[in-house]
Structure formats: C-alpha cells, structure tokens
PDB file of C-alpha atoms in Angstrom:
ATOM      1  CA  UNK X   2      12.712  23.634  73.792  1.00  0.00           C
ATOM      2  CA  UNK X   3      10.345  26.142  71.538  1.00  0.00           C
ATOM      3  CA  UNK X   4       7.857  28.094  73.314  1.00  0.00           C
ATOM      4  CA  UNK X   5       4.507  28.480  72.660  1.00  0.00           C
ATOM      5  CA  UNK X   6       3.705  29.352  68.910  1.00  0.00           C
ATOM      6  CA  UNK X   7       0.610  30.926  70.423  1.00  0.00           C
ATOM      7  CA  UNK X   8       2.517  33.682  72.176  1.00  0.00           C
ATOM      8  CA  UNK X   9       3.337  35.598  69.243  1.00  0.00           C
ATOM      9  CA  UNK X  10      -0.797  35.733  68.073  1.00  0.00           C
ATOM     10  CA  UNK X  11      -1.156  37.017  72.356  1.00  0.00           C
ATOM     11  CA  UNK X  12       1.399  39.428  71.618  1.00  0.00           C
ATOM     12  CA  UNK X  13       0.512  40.935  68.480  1.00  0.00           C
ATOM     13  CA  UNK X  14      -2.995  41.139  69.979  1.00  0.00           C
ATOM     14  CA  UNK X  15      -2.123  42.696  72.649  1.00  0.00           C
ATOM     15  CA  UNK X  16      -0.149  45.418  70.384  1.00  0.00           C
ATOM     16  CA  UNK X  17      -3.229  45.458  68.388  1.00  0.00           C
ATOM     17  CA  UNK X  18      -5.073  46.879  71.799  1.00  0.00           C
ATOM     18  CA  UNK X  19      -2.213  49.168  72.767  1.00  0.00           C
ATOM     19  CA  UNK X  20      -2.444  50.791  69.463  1.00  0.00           C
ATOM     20  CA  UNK X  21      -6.055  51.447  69.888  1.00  0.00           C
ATOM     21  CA  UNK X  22      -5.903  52.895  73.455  1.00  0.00           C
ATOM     22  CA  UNK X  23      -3.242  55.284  72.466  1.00  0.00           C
ATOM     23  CA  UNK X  24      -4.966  56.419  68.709  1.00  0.00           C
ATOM     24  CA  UNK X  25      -8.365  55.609  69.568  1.00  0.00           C
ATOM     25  CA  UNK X  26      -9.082  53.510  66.155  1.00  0.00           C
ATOM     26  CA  UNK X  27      -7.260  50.986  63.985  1.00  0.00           C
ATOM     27  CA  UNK X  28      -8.883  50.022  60.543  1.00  0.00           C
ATOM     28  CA  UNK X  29      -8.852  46.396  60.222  1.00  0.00           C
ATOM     29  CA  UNK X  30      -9.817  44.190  57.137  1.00  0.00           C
ATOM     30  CA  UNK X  31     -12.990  44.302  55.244  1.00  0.00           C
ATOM     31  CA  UNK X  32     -14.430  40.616  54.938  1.00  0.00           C
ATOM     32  CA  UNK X  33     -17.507  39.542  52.742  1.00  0.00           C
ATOM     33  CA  UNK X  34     -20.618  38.298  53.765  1.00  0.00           C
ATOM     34  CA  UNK X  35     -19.128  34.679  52.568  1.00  0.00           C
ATOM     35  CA  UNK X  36     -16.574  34.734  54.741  1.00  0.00           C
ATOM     36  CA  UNK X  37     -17.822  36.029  57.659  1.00  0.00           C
ATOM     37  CA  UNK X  38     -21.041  33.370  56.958  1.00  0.00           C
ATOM     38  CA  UNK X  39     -18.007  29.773  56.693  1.00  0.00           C
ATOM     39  CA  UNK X  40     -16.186  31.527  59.876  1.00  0.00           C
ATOM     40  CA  UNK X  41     -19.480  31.232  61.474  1.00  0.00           C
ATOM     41  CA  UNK X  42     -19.734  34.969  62.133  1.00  0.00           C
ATOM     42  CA  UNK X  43     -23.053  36.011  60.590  1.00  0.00           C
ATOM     43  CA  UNK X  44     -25.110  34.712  63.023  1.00  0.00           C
ATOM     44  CA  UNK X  45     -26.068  37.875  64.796  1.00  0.00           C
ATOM     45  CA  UNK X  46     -30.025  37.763  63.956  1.00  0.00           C
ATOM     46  CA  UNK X  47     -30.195  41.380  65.126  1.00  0.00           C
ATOM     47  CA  UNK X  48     -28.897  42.992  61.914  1.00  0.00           C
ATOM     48  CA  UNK X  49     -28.104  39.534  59.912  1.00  0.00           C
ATOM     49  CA  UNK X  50     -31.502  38.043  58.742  1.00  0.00           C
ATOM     50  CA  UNK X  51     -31.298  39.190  54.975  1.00  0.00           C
ATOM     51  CA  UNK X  52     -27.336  38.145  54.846  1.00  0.00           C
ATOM     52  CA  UNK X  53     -27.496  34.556  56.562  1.00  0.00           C
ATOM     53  CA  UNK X  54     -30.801  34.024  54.541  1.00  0.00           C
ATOM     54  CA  UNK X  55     -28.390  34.763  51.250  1.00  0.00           C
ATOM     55  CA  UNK X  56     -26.020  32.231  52.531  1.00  0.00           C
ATOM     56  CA  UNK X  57     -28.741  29.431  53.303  1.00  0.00           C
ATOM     57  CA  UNK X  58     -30.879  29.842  50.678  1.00  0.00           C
ATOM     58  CA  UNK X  59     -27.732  28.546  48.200  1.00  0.00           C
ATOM     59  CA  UNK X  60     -27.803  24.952  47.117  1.00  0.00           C
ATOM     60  CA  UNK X  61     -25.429  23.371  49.125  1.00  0.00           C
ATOM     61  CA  UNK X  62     -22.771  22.597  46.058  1.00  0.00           C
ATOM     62  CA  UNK X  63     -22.826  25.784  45.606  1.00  0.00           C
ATOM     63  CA  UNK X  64     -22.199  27.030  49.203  1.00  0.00           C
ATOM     64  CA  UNK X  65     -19.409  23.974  49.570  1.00  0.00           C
ATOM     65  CA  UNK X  66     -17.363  25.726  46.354  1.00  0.00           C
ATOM     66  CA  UNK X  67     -17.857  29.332  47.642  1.00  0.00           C
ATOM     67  CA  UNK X  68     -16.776  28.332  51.214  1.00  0.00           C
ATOM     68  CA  UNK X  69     -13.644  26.761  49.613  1.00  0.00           C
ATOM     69  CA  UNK X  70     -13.326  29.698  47.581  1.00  0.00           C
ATOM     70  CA  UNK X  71     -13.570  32.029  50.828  1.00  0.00           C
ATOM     71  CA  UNK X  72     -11.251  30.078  53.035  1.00  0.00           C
ATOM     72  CA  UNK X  73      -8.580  29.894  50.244  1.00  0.00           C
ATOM     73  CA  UNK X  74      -8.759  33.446  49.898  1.00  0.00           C
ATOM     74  CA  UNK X  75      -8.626  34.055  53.687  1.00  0.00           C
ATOM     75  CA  UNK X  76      -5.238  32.268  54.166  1.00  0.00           C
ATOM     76  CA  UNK X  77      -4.309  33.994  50.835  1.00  0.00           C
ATOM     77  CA  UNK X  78      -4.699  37.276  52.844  1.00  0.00           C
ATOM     78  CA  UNK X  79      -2.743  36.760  55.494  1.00  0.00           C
ATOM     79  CA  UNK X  80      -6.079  36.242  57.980  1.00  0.00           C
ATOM     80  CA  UNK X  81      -6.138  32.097  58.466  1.00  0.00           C
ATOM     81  CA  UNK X  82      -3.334  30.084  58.578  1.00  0.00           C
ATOM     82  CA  UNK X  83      -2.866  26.827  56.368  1.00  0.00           C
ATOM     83  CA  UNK X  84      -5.264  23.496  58.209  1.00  0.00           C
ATOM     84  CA  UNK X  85      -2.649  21.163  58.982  1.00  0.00           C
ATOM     85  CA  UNK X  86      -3.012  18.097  56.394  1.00  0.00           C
ATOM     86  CA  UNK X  87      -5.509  15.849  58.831  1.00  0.00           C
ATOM     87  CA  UNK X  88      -7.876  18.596  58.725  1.00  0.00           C
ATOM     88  CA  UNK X  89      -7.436  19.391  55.026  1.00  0.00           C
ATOM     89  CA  UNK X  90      -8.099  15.765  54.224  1.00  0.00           C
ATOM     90  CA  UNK X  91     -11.598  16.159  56.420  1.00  0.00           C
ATOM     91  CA  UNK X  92     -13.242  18.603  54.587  1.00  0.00           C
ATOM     92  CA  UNK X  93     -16.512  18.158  52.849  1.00  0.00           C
ATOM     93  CA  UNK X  94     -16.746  14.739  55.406  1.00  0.00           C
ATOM     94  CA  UNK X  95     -19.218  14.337  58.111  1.00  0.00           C
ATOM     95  CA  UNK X  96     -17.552  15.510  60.226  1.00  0.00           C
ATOM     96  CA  UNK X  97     -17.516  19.137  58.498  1.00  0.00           C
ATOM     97  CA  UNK X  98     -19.905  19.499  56.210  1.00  0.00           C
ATOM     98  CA  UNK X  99     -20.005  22.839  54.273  1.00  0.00           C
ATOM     99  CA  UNK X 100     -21.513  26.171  55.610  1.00  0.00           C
ATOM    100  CA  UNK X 101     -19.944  24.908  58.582  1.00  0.00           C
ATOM    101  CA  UNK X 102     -17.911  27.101  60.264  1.00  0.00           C
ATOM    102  CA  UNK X 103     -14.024  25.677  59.934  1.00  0.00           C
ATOM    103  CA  UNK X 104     -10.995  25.154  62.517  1.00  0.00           C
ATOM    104  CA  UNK X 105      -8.974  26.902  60.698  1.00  0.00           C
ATOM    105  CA  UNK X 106      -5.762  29.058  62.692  1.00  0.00           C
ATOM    106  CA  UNK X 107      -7.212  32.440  63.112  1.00  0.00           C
ATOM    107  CA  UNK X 108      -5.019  35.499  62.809  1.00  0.00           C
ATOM    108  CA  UNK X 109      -5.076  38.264  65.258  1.00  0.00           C
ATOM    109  CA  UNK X 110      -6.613  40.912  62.946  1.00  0.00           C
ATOM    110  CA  UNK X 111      -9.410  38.333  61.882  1.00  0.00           C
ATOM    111  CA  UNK X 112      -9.958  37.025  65.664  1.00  0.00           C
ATOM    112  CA  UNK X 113     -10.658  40.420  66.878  1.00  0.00           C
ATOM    113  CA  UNK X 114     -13.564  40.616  64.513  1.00  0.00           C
ATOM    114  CA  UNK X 115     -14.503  37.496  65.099  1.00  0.00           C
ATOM    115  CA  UNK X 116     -14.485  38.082  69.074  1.00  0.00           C
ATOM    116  CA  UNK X 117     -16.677  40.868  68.389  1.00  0.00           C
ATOM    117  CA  UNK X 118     -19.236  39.297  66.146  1.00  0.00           C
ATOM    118  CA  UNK X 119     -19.355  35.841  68.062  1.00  0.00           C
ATOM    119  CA  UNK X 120     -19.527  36.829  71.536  1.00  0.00           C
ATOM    120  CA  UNK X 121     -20.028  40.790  71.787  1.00  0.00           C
ATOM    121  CA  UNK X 122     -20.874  42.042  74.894  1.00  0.00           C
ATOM    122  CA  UNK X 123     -22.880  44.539  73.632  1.00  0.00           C
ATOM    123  CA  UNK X 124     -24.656  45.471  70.471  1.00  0.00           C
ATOM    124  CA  UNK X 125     -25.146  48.776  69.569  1.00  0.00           C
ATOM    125  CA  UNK X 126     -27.988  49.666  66.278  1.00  0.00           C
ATOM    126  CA  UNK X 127     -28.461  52.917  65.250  1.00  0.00           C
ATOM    127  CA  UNK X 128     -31.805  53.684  63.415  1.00  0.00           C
ATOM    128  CA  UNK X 129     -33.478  56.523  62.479  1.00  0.00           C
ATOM    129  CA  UNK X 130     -36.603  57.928  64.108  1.00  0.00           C
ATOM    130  CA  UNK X 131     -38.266  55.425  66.903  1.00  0.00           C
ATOM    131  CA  UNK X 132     -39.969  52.949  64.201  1.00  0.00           C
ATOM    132  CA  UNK X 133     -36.501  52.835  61.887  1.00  0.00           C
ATOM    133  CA  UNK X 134     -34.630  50.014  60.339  1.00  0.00           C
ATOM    134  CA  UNK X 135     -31.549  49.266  61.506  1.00  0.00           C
ATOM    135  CA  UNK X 136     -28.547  51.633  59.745  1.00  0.00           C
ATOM    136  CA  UNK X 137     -25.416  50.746  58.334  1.00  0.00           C
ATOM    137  CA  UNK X 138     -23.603  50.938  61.348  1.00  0.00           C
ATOM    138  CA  UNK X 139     -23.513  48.548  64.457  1.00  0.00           C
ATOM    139  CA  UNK X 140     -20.902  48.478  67.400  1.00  0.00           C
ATOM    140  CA  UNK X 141     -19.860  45.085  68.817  1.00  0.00           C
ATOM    141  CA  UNK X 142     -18.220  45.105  72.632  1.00  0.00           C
ATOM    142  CA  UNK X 143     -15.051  43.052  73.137  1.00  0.00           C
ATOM    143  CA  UNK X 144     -14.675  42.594  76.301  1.00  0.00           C
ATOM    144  CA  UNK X 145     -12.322  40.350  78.891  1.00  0.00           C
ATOM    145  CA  UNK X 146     -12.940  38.706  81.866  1.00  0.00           C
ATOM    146  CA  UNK X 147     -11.124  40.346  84.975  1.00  0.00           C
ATOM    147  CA  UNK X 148     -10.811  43.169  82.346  1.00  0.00           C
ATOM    148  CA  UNK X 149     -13.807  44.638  81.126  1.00  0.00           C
ATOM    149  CA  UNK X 150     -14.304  46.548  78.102  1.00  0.00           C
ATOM    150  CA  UNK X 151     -11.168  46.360  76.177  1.00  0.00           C
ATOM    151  CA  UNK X 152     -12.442  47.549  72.701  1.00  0.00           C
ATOM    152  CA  UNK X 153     -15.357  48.129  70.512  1.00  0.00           C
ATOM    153  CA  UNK X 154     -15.698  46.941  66.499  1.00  0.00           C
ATOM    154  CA  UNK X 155     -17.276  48.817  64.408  1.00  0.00           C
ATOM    155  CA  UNK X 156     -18.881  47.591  61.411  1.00  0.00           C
ATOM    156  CA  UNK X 157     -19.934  48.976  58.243  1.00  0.00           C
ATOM    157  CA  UNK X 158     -22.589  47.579  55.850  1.00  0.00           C
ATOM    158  CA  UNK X 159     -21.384  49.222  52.538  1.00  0.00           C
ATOM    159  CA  UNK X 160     -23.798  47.530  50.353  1.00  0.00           C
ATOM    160  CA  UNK X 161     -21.269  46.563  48.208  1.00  0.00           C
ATOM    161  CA  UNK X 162     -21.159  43.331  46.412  1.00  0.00           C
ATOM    162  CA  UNK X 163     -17.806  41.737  45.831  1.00  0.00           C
ATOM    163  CA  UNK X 164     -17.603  39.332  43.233  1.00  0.00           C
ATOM    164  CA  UNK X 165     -19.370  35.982  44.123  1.00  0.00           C
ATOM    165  CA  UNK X 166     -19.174  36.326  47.983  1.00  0.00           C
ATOM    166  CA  UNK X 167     -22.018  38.718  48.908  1.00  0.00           C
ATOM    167  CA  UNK X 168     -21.909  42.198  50.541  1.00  0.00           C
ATOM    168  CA  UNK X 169     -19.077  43.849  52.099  1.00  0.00           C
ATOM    169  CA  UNK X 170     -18.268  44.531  55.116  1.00  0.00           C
ATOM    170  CA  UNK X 171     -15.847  47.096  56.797  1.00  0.00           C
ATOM    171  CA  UNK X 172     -14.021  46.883  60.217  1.00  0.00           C
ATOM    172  CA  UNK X 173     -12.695  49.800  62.579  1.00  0.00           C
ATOM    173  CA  UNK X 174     -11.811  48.744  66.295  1.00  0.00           C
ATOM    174  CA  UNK X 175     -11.828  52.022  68.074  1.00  0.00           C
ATOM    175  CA  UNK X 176     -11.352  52.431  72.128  1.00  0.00           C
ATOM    176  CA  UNK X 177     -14.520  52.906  74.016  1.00  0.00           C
ATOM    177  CA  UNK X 178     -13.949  56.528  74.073  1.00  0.00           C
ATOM    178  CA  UNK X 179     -14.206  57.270  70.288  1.00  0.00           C
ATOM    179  CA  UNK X 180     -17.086  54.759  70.228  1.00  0.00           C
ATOM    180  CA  UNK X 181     -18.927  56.972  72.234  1.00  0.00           C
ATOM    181  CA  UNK X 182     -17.924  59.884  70.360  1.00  0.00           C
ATOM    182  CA  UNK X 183     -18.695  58.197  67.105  1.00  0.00           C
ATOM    183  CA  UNK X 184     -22.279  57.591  68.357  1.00  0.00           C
ATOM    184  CA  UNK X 185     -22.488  61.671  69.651  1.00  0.00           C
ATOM    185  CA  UNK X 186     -21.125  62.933  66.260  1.00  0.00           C
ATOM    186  CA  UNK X 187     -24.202  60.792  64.906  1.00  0.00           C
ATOM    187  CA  UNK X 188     -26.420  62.122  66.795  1.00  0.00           C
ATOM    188  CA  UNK X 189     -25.646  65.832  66.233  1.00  0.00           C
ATOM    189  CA  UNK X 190     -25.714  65.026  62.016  1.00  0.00           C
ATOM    190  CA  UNK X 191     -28.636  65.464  60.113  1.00  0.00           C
ATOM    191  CA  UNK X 192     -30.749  62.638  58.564  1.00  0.00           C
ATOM    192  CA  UNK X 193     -29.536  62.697  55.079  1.00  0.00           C
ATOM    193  CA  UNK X 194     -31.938  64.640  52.660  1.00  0.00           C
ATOM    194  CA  UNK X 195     -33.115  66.596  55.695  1.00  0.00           C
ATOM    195  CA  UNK X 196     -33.120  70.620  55.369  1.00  0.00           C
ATOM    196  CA  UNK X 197     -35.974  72.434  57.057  1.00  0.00           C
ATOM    197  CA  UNK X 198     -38.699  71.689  59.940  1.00  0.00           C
ATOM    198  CA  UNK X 199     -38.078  69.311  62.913  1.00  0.00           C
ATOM    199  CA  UNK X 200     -35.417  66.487  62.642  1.00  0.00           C
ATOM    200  CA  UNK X 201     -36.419  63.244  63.560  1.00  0.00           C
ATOM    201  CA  UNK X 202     -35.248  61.628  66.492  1.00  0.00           C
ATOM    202  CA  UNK X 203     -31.928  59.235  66.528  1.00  0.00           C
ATOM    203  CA  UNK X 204     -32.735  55.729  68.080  1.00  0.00           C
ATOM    204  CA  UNK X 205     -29.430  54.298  69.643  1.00  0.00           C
ATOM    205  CA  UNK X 206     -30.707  50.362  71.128  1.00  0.00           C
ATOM    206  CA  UNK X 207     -27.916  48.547  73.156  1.00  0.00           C
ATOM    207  CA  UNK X 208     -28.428  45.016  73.461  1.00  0.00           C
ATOM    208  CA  UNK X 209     -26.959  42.416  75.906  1.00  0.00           C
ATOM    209  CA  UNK X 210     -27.006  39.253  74.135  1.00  0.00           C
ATOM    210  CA  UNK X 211     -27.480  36.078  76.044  1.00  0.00           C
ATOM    211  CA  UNK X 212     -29.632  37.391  78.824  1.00  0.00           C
ATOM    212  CA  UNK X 213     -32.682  35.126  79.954  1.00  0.00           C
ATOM    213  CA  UNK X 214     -35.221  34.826  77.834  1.00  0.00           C
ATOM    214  CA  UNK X 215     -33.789  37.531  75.058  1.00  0.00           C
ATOM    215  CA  UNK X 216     -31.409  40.053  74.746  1.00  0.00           C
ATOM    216  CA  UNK X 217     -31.451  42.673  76.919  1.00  0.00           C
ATOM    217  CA  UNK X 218     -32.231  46.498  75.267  1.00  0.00           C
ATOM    218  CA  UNK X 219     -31.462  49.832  76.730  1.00  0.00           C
ATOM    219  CA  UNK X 220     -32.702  52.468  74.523  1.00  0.00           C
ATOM    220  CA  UNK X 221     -32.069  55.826  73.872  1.00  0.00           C
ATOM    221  CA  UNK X 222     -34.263  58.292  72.307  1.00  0.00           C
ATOM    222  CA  UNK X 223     -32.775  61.758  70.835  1.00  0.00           C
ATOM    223  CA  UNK X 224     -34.469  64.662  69.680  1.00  0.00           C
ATOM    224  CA  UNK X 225     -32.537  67.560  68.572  1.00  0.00           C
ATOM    225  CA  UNK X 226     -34.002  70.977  68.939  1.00  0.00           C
ATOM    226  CA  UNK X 227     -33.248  74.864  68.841  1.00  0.00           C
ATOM    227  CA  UNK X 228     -33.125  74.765  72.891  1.00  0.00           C
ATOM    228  CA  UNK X 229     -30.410  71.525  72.743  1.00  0.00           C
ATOM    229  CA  UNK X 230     -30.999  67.540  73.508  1.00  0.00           C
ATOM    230  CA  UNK X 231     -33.757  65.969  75.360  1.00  0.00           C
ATOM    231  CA  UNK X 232     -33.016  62.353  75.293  1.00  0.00           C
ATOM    232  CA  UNK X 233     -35.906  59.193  76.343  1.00  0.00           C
ATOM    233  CA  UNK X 234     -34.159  56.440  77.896  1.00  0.00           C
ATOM    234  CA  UNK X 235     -36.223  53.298  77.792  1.00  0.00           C
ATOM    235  CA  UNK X 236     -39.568  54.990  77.197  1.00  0.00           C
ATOM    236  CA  UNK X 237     -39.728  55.471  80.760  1.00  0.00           C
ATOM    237  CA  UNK X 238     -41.502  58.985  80.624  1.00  0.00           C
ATOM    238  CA  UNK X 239     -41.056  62.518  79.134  1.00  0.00           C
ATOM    239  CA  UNK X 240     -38.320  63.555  77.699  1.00  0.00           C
ATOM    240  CA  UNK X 241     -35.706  65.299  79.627  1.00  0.00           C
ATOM    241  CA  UNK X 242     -33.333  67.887  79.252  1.00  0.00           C
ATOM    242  CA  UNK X 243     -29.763  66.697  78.424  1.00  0.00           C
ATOM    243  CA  UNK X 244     -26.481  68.057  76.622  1.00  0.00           C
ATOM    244  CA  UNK X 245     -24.516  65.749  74.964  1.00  0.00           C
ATOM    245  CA  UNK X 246     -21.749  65.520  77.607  1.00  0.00           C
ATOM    246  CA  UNK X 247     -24.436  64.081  79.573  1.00  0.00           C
ATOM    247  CA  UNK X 248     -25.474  61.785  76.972  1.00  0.00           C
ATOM    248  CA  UNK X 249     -22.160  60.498  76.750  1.00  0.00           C
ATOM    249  CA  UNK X 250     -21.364  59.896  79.968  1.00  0.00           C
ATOM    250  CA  UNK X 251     -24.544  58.228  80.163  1.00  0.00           C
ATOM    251  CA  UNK X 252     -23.403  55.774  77.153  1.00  0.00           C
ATOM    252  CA  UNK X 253     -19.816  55.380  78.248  1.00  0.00           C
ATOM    253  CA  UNK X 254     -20.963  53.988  81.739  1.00  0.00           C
ATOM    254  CA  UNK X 255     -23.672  51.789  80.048  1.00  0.00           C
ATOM    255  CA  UNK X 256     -20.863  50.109  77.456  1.00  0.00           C
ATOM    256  CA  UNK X 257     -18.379  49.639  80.107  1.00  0.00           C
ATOM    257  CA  UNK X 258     -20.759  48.097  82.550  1.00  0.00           C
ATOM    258  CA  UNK X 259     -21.914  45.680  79.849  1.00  0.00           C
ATOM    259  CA  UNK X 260     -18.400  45.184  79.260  1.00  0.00           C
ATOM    260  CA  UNK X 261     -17.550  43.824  82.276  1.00  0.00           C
ATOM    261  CA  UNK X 262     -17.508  40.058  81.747  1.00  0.00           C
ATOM    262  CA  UNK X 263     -18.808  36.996  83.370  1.00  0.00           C
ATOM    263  CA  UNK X 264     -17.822  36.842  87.073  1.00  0.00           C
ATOM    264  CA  UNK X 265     -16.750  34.083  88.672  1.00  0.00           C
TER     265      UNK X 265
END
C-alpha cells in the first residue's frame, strides 16, 4: 500500500515554514500578472484594480492563448503539476472556460503565495503621506487555524513587464518578526527625492478582509521628527509620543491577533 502522495507537498511545506522561523525570510518565485490572474490570485481589489482590469479588458481568444501559455509555463517551472488527461481534455469547455482559474496540482512554493493572496488574514499597504497611493509593497498574513500567524508574504510590484504576461511580481515569505521589522526600517527611510524640511508622514493601513460589510482597517499614522516618532492610530486624536520599539510591538500584536484564524 502507497501512502498519501500529498504528504510529501505537507512536508516540504512544512520545511518551507521551518526555514523561515529559523532565517526569518525565504525568497520564493516571481510570477506575472498572467499567472497570478488564470490561478485566480489577482483578485485582491485593494491593490489589484489596474492589473485585473489588464486581464479583463483582453478579448477572450486572446486571454484563452495567454492562460494556456501561463499554465504551460507554470508546470514548465516546476510550480503546477501536469492535469491528469480528463482534465486536460476539459479545457476551453463549459465547464472551464478561460480566465478561469484552473485545478491544476499546486506546488508548495506556488501554494504559499497563493494562500497568501487568496485568503490573507491580513493586508498590509504602505503609502506615503495620509492621502497616498498605495506603494509597491503589500504584506499578505498566512495564517492556520489552531495556529495562528504562521508567516507573512511579501510582495513586490516591480513594474516590470515580462514578455506577453503583464507586470511582475516578486515573492519573499518572511516570519512575522522581520515583517515587522521590514515595515520599521520603512518607516525610519526617507521618501525618495526627499532632502531638507519636514518628511511626510508614512501611512501603514492593515486590513481584515472578509469582515461584515467591508474590510476591516487599522491605521497607522507616522511622523518622523528631530524629537523621535509620534504615531496616529486610527485618527483617533493627537498624535502621541512613541519610539519605534513601541511601534512595533504595537504592529506585531495587531498581525498576530489578525492571524489567529477562524474559531470553532
């Protein structure tokens, strides 16, 4: 009798993790907006209106061969498996129709992006000064039930196109820890371009998804000065006096509470 052939994707997950809690961050694979839009992982309207417009607005011959395109070059890479020959023999029916996203076997360095772009925890956006656009850089939580926060995805928008299959992407999953630390060391850089006279604040929004009527938002505020940090949280009144081991001790315990999972 064979065992599961699922056990070796748990395990090498699970290694996956283990190297992350003991080096704090693992680069994973950079994906295009083509294949993260026929995996069904550019859905997240927060940060994806422009990209999943991109992918829509395509005739849909045209998305049908890129999606082909994408998927072949996903198993190519070592990130899908083959489809077995019943579901090969289905594509482009009713039944999946293209832009779709695809059952395809997912590999564990793939499925831990996907788990963070399909059913994050969390969302963090970064943006510069209070009425900013979103920046290039969003953290996803991945979280377990009975577990918590296990670890956080980071993903870069490099604005660069490859080929035929839209902007790039690129992947870091990093332990809670550094993820906090990555969003200090943010906070403590200067707006690029900026030399003299008072920096603007950093904006760092963490969203719930899923949560009644919206997602939820918890939003810091922080304003760099000669005398230190004073950080807003939530617009809920003056600014108040705070060094960034405060800050981040504030963050860490609002990540790892929303990374606590549905209860049951």
């Amino acid at each position: 009798m064979t065992g599961d052939p699922r056990q070796a994707d748990v395990d090498a997950s699970q290694a996956l993790l283990d190297q992350v809690e003991r080096d704090d961050a693992v680069q994973l694979p950079a994906l295009s907006t083509a294949e993260l839009c026929v995996l069904g992982a550019m859905q997240t309207t927060l940060v994806d209106e422009d990209a999943w417009s991109w992918w829509s607005g395509m005739a849909e011959a045209e998305r049908f061969e890129l999606s082909a395109m994408a998927l072949k070059f996903l198993v190519h890479r070592g990130l899908l498996d083959e489809p077995d020959p019943a579901q090969a023999s289905g594509a482009g029916t009713e039944e999946n129709t293209p832009g779709e996203s695809v059952g395809l076997p997912v590999r564990p360095l793939l499925a831990m992006i996907l788990a963070g772009r399909t059913e994050p925890s969390f969302i963090v956006v970064r943006r510069e000064g209070s009425k900013g656009g979103p920046d290039r850089m969003r953290l996803y939580g991945i979280a377990e039930e009975g577990r918590g926060l296990r670890a956080v995805l980071a993903e870069e928008a490099t604005g660069n196109h490859v080929s035929r299959f839209g902007p790039a992407y690129k992947y870091v999953l990093a332990s809670p820890a550094e993820a906090v630390r990555s969003l200090l060391r943010w906070v403590d850089r200067a707006p690029a371009g900026h030399r003299f006279g008072r920096r603007p604040s950093k904006v760092i929004d963490v969203y719930q998804p899923n949560k009644g009527s919206g997602p939820g938002l918890d939003r810091f505020e922080v304003r760099r000065s000669s005398a230190g940090l004073s950080v807003e949280r939530n617009a809920s009144g003056a600014p108040v006096a705070c060094d960034e081991e405060a800050l981040g001790r504030q963050l860490g315990e609002l990540l790892t509470g929303h990374g606590q999972g549905p209860t049951a």
